[in-house]
Coordinates of C-alpha atoms and ligand atoms in Angstrom, one line a residue:
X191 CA 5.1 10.5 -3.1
X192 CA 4.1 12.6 -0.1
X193 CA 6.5 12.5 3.5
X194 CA 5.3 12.6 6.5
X195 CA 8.0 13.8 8.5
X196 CA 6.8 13.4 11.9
X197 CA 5.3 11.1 14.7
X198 CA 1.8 9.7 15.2
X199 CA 1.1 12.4 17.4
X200 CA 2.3 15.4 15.4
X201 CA 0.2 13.9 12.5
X202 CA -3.1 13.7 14.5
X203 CA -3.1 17.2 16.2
X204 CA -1.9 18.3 12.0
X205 CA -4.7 16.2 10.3
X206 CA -6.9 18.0 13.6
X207 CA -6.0 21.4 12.4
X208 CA -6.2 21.0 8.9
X209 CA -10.0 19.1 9.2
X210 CA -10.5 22.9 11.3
X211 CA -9.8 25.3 8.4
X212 CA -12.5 23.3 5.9
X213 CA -15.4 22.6 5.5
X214 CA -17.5 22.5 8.1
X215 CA -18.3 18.5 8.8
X216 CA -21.3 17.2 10.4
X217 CA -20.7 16.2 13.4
X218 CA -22.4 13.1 13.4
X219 CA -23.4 10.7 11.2
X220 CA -25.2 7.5 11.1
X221 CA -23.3 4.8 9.8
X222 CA -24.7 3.5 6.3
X223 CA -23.4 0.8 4.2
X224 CA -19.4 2.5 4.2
X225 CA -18.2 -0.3 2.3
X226 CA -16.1 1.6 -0.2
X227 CA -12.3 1.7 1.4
X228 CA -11.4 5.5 2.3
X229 CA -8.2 5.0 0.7
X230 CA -7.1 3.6 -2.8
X231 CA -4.4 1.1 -2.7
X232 CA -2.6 2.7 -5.0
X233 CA -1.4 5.4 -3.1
X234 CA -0.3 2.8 -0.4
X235 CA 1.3 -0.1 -3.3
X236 CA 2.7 -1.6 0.1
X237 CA -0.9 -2.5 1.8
X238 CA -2.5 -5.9 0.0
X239 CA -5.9 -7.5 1.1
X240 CA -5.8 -11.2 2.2
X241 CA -9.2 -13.1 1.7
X242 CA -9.4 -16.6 3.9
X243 CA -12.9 -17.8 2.5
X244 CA -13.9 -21.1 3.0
X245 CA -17.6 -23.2 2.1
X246 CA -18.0 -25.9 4.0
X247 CA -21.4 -28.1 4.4
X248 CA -22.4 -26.5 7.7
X249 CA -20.8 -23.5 7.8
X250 CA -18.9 -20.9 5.6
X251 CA -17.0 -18.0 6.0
X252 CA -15.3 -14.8 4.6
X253 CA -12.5 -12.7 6.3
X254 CA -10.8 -9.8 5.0
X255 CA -8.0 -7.9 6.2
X256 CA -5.1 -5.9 5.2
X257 CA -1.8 -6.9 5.5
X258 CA 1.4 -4.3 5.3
X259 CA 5.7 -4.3 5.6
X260 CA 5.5 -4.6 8.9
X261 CA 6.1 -8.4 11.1
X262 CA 4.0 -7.1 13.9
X263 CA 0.9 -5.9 12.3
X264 CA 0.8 -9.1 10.0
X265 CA 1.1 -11.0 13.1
X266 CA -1.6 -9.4 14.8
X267 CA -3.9 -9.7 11.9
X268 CA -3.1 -13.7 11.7
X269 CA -3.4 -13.7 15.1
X270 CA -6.9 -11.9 15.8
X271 CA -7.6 -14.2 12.3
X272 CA -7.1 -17.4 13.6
X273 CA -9.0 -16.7 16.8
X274 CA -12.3 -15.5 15.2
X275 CA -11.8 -18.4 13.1
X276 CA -11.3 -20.9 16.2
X277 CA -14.2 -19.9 17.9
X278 CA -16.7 -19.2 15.1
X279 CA -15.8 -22.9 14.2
X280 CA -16.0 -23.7 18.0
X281 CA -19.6 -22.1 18.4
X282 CA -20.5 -23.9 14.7
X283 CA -19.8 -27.5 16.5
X284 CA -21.9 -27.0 19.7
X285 CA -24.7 -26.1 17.8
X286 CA -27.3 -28.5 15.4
X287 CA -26.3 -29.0 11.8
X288 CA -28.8 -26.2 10.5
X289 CA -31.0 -26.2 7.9
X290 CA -28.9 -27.2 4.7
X291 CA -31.0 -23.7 2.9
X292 CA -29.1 -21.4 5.7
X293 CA -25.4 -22.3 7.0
X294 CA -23.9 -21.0 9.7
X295 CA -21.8 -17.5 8.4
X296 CA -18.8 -15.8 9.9
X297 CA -18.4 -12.8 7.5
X298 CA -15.4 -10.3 8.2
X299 CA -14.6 -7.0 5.9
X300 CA -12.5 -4.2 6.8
X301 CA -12.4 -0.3 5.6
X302 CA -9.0 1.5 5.4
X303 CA -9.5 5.1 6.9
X304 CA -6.7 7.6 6.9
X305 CA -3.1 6.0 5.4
X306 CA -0.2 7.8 5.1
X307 CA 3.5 6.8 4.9
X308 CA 3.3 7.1 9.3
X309 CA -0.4 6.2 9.8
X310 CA -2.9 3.7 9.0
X311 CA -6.8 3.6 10.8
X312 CA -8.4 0.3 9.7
X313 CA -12.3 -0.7 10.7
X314 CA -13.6 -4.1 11.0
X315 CA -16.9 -5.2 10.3
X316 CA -18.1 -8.8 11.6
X317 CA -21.3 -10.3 11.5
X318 CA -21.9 -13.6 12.5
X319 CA -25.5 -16.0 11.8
X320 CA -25.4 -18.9 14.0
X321 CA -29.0 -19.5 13.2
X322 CA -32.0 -17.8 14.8
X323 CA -33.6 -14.3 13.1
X324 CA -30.9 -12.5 14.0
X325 CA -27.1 -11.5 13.1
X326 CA -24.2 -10.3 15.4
X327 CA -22.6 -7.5 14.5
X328 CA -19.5 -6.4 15.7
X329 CA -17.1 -3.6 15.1
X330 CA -13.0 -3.2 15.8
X331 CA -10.3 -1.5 14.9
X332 CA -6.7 -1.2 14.4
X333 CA -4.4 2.0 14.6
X334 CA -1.1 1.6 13.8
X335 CA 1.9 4.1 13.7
X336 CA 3.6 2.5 10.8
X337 CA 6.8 4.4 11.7
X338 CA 7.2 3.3 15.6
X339 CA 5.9 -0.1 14.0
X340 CA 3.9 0.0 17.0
X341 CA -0.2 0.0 17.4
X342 CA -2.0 3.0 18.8
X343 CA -4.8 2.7 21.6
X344 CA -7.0 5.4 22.7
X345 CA -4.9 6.6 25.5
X346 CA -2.0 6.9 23.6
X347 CA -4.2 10.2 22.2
X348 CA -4.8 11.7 25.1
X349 CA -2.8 13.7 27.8
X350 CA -1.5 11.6 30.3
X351 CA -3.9 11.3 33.8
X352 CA -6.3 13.8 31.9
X353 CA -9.7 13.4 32.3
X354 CA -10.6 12.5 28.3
X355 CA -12.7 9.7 29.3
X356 CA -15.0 11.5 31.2
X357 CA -15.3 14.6 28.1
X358 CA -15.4 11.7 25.7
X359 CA -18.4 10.8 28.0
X360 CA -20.4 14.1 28.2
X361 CA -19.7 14.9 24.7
X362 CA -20.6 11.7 23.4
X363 CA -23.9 12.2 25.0
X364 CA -25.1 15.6 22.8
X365 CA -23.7 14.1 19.9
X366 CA -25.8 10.7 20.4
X367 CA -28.7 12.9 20.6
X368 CA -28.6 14.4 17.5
X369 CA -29.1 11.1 16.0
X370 CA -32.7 11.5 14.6
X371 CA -33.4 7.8 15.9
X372 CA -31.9 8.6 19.3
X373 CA -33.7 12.0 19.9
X374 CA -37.2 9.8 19.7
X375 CA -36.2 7.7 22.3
X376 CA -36.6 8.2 25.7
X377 CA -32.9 7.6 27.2
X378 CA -32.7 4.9 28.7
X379 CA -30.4 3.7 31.8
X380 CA -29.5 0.6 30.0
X381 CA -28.0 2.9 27.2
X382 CA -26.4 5.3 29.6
X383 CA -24.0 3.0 30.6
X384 CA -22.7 2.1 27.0
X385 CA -20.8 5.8 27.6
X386 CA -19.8 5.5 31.0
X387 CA -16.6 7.0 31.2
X388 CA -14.4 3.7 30.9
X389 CA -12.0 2.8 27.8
X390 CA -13.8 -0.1 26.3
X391 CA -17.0 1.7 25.7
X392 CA -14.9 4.3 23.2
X393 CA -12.0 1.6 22.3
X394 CA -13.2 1.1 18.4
X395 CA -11.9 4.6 16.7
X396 CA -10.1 5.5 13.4
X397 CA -8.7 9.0 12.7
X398 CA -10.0 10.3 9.6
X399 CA -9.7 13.6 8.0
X400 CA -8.1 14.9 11.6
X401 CA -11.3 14.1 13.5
X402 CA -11.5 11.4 16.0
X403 CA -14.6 9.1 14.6
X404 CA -15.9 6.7 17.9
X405 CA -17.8 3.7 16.9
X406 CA -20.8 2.3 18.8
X407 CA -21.4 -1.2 18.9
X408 CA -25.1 -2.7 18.2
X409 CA -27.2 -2.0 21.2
X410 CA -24.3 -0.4 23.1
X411 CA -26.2 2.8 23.3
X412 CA -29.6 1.7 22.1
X413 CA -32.0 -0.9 20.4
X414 CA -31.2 -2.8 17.5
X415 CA -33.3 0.2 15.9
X416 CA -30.5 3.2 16.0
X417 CA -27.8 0.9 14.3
X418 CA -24.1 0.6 15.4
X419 CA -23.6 4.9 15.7
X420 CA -20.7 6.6 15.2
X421 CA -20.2 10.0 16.2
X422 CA -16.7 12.4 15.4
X423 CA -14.7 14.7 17.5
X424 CA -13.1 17.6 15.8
X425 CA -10.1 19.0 17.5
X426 CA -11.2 22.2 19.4
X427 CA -13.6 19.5 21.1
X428 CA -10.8 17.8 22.7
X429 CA -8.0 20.2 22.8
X430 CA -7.9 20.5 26.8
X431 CA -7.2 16.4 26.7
X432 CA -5.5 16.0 24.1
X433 CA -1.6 15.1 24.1
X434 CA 0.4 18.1 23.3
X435 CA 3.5 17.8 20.3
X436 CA 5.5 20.4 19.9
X437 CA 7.0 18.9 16.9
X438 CA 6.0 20.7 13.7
X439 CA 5.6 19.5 9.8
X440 CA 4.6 20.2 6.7
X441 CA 2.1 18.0 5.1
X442 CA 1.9 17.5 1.4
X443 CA -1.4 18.4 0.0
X444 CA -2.9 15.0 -0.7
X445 CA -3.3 14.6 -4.5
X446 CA -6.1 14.6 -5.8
X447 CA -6.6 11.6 -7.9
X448 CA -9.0 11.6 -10.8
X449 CA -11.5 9.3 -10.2
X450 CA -13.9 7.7 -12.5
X451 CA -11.7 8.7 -15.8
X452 CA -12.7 7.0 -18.9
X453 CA -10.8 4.3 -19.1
X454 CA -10.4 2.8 -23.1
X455 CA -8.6 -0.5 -23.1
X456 CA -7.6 -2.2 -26.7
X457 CA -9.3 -5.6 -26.2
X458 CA -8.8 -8.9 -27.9
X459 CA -11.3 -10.0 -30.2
X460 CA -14.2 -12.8 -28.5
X461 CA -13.6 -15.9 -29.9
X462 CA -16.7 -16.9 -32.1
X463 CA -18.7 -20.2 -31.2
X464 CA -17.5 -22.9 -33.2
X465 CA -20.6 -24.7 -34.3
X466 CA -18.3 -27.8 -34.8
X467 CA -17.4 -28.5 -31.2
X468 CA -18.8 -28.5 -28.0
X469 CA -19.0 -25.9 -25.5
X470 CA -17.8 -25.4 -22.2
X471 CA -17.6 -21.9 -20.4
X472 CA -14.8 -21.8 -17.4
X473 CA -15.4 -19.8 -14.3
X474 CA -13.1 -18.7 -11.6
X475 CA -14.2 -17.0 -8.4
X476 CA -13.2 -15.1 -5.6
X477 CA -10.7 -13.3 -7.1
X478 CA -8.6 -11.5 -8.6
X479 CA -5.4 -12.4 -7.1
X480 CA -1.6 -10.7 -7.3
X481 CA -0.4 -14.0 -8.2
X482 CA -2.5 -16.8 -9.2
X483 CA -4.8 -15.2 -11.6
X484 CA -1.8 -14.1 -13.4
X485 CA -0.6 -17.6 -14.0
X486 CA -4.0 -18.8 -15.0
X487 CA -4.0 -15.8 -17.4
X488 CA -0.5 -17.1 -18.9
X489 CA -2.2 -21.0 -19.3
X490 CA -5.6 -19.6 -20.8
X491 CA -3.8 -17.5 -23.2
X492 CA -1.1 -20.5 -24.3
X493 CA -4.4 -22.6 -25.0
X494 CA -6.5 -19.9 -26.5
X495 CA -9.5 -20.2 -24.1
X496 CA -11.0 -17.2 -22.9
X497 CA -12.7 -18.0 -19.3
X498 CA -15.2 -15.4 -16.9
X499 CA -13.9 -14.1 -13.4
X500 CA -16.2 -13.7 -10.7
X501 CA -14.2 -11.2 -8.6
X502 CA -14.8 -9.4 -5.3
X503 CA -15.5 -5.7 -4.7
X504 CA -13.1 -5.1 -2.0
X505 CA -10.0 -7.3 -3.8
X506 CA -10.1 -4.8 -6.8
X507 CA -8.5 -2.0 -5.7
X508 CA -5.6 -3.9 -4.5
X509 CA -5.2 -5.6 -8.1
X510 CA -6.6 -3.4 -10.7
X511 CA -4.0 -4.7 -13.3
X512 CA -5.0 -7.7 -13.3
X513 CA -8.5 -6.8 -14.0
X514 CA -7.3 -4.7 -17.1
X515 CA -5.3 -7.9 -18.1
X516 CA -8.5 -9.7 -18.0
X517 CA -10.3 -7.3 -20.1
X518 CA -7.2 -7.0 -22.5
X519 CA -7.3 -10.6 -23.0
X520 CA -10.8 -11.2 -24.0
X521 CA -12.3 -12.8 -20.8
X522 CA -15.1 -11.8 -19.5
X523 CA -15.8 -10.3 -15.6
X524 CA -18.9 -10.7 -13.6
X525 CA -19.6 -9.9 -10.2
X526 CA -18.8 -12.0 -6.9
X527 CA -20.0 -9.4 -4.6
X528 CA -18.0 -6.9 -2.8
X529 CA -16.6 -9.0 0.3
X530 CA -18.6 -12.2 -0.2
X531 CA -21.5 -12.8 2.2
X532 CA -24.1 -14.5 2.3
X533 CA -26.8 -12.4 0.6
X534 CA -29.7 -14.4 1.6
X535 CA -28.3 -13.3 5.4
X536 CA -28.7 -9.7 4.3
X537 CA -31.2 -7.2 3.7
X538 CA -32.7 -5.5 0.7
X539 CA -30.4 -2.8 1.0
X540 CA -27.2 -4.3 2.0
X541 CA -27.4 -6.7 -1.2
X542 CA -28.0 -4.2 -3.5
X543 CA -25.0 -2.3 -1.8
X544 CA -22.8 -5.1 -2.5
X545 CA -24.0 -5.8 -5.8
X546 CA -23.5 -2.0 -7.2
X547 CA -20.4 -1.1 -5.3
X548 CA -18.8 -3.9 -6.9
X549 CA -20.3 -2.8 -10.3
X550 CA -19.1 0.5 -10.0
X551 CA -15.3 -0.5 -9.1
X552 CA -15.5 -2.6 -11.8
X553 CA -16.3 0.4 -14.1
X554 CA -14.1 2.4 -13.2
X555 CA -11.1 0.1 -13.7
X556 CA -12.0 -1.8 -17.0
X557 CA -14.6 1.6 -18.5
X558 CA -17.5 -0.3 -18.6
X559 CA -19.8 -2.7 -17.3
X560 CA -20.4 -5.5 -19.9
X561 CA -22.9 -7.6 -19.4
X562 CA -21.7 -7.9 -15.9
X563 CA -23.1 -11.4 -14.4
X564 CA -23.8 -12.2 -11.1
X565 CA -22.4 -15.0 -9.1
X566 CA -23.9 -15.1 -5.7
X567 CA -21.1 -16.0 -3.1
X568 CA -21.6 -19.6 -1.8
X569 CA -24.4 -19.8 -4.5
X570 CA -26.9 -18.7 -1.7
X571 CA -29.7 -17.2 -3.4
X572 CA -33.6 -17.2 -2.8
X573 CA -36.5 -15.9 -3.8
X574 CA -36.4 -12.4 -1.9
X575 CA -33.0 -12.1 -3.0
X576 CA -33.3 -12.9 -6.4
X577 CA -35.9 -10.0 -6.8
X578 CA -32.9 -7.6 -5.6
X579 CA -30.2 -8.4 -8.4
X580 CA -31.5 -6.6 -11.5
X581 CA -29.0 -8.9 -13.4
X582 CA -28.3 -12.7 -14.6
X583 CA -27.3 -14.9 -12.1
X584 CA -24.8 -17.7 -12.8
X585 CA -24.2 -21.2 -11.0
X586 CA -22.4 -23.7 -12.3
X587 CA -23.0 -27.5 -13.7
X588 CA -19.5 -28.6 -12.4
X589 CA -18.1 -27.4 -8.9
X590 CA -14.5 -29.0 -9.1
X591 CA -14.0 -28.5 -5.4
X592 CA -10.8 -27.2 -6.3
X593 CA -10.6 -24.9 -2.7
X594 CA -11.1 -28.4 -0.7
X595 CA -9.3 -30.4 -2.3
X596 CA -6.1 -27.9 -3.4
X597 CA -4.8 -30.9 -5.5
X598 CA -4.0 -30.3 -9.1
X599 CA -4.7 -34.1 -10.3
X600 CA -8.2 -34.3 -8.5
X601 CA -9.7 -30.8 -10.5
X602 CA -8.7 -32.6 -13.5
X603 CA -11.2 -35.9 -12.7
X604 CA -13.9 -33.8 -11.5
X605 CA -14.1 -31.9 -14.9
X606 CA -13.7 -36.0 -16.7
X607 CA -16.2 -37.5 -14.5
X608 CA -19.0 -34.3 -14.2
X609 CA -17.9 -32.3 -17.8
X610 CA -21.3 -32.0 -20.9
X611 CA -21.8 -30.0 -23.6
X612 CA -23.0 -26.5 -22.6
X613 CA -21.6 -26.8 -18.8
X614 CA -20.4 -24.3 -16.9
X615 CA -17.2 -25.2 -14.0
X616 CA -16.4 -23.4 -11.5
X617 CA -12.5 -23.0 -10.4
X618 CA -11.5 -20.6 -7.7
X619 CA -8.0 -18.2 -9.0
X620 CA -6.7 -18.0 -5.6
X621 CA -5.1 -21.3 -4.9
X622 CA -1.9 -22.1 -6.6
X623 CA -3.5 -25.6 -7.0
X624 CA -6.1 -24.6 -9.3
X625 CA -3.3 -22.9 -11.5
X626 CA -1.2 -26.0 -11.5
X627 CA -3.7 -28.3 -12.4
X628 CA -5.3 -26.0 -15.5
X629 CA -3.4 -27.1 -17.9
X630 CA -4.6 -30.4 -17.9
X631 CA -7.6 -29.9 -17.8
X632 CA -7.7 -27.1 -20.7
X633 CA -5.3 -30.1 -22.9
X634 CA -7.4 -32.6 -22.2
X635 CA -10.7 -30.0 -22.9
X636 CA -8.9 -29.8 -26.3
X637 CA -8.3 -33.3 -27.3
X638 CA -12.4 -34.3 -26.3
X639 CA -13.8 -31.7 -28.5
X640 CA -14.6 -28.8 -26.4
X641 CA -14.2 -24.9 -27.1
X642 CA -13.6 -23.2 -24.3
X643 CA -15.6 -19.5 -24.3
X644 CA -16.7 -16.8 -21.5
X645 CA -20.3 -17.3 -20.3
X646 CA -21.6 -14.7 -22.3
X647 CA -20.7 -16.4 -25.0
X648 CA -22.2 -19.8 -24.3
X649 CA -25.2 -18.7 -23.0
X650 CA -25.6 -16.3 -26.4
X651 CA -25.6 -13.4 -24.6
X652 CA -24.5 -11.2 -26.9
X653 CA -27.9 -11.4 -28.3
X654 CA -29.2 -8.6 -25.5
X655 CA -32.6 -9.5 -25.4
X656 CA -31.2 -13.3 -24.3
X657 CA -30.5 -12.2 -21.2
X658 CA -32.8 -12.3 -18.3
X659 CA -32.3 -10.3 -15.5
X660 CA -32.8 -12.0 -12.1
X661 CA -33.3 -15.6 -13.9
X662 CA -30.1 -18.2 -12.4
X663 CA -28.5 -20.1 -15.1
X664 CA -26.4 -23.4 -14.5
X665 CA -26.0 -24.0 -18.2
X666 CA -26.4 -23.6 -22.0
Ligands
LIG10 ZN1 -16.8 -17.5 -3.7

């Protein structure tokens, strides 16, 4: 466990310095699908991911964040939570009900940048579809000294009275034109003002590898053509602004940790179909979570039914053991997506980011990638969409509405009254609910006649030339 022995300040002029003597870094950089967290949870066991995600008739949303040991940034990040919430739900009511096909979306993820023991730089990406051809996209961040407990703004970087603002400004300028995109325009005045030298045009920044990285909103300093750009400072850059700390440290060389390491895990044996019985095939979504899925782990295993989790991307890292407790125990995992938008919202490349980042963090907890199934979030799918996935798709026969109801009795009467031989239900492993009220339903499963197998199984899968790529299934 590394020590960082020092304040906020010492730590960013150190991380500045260090980011000096290597490599030499490009010094700016288009922004492109970053989905993939810069730091693993597991150097940071402390840091968990909360997922609020909600499907309602009109609308739906997803929002992500980190939460941490610490009363004030928890507080902040229920706070700035509930807000977004308020007023996307606010916005959703003075609108028209919208076309069933497209609800209304508020879709929040987050990337951790550089955490340390002292330090933590987290990025928020929100888009919002209210309708119309177009998405909002909107990007903020947090910095947050974790040993001051206190958060960091862009001032607090920057000599006091100095004139950062205005090199922040003319610097930001050459940089901006390096941008490929931006060099073929013709600057415009519109654009000039989104780096006027005031705060709130450079107020979204992480530190990351010692450089200060500024990020750009949507048409803050162009068209919707040059993106949301972000452009990084290196230290000499700054040095005549930047806050001065005599303190000295030693920073632990971060370890490297070996990534992508074959992973072998001693699985239990898939149940074969009983021809005897029926078949049903369990699904839970939007997991995994640190507590829940355990529990329905512990109920599945007491009744010998082996079930498929449809897990998101971004909630791995945080829970990887219960992923290889998944694997270990003969269920099967498919793919929810990495932060679960609505793909039809997104483009060509954006699904196929979320699709294959989740693959790959799957792979490189559990070794491999199975047949790995696809379960669009909110079941929004379409044509255009479908031709993206390069990989089943699997809906569901019974929705047990367990995430609106959150009552342990009512998932059991939803299986009763909607239940057939060869159905797929879908569960969510996130509400305690849905883990109370599984034992019932997996007893009273039992005493009608049903087997309870992963998807792969009921849908034969195993036979390889079954599957269909891109085809949606709902049932045997
Ligand atoms: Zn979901």
């Amino acid at each position: 466990m590394r020590k960082v022995i020092m304040g906020l300040l010492g730590f960013f002029m150190l991380l500045m310095l260090g980011a000096c003597q290597g490599q030499t870094v490009q010094g700016v950089e288009k922004e492109e699908n970053k989905m993939k967290s810069k730091v693993t949870s597991s150097e940071h066991p402390d840091i968990q991911i909360e997922s609020k995600i909600i499907e309602s008739e009109n609308y739906q949303y997803a929002v992500h964040f980190p939460k941490m040991l610490s009363d004030k940034w928890n507080d902040e990040m229920e706070r700035w939570k509930e807000e977004k919430i308020k007023n996307f739900e606010q916005e959703v009511q003075e609108l028209e009900i919208p076309d069933q096909q497209w609800p209304y979306e508020l879709h929040i993820d987050f990337e951790i940048f550089d955490a340390t023991d002292s330090f933590i730089s987290v990025k928020f990406n929100e888009s919002k579809f209210l309708g119309g051809a177009h998405t909002e996209e909107t990007t903020f961040t947090y910095n947050f000294d974790r040993e001051k407990k206190q958060f960091v703004f862009l001032a607090d970087l920057f000599k006091h009275k100095s004139n950062y603002l205005q090199l922040l400004s003319e610097l930001s300028y050459g940089k901006l034109m390096e941008i490929p995109e931006m060099k073929e325009l013709v600057w415009d005045e519109n654009f000039q003002a989104g780096i006027d030298p005031i705060e709130e045009n450079f107020e979204s920044f992480v530190i990351h590898d010692g450089k200060l990285i500024i990020f750009f909103q949507r048409y803050q300093v162009g068209p919707n053509s040059v993106g949301s750009p972000m452009i990084e400072f290196e230290k000499e850059e700054l040095q005549t602004v930047l806050r001065e700390n005599k303190k000295n440290g030693n920073r632990e060389q971060d370890e490297e940790r070996p990534i992508g390491k074959e992973v072998r895990l001693e699985t239990l044996k898939k149940q074969t179909l009983n021809p005897d019985k029926k078949h049903i095939a369990l699904t839970f979504d939007d997991g995994p979570h640190g507590t829940v899925t355990p529990k329905i782990l512990d109920i599945l295993a007491d009744y010998d039914a082996q079930a498929t989790f449809f897990v998101l991307g971004n909630r791995i890292e945080f829970h990887p053991e219960v992923l290889i407790r998944m694997k270990k125990e003969g269920h099967e995992i498919g793919n929810h997506s990495w932060s679960h938008p609505q793909l039809t919202n997104l483009s060509e490349e954006e699904v196929k980011a979320q699709i294959n980042h989740t693959n790959i963090e799957i792979e490189k907890v559990i070794g491999e990638t199975e047949t790995m199934l696809i379960r669009p979030p909110y079941g929004a799918m379409n044509e255009m969409t479908k031709q993206y996935i390069n990989q089943p798709i699997i809906h569901w026969s019974v929705d047990t509405n367990d995430w609106k109801t959150q009552n342990p009795e009512s998932i059991l009467e939803e299986v009763q009254n909607q239940v057939f031989d060869g159905s797929i239900i879908r569960m969510h492993d996130v509400y305690p609910s849905t883990a109370e009220g599984l034992a019932d339903v997996l007893a009273w499963l039992n005493s009608e006649g049903y087997q309870v197998v992963t998807v792969s199984q009921l849908l034969g899968f195993d036979d390889l030339e079954a599957i269909e790529a891109g085809k949606i299934y709902t049932a045997q």
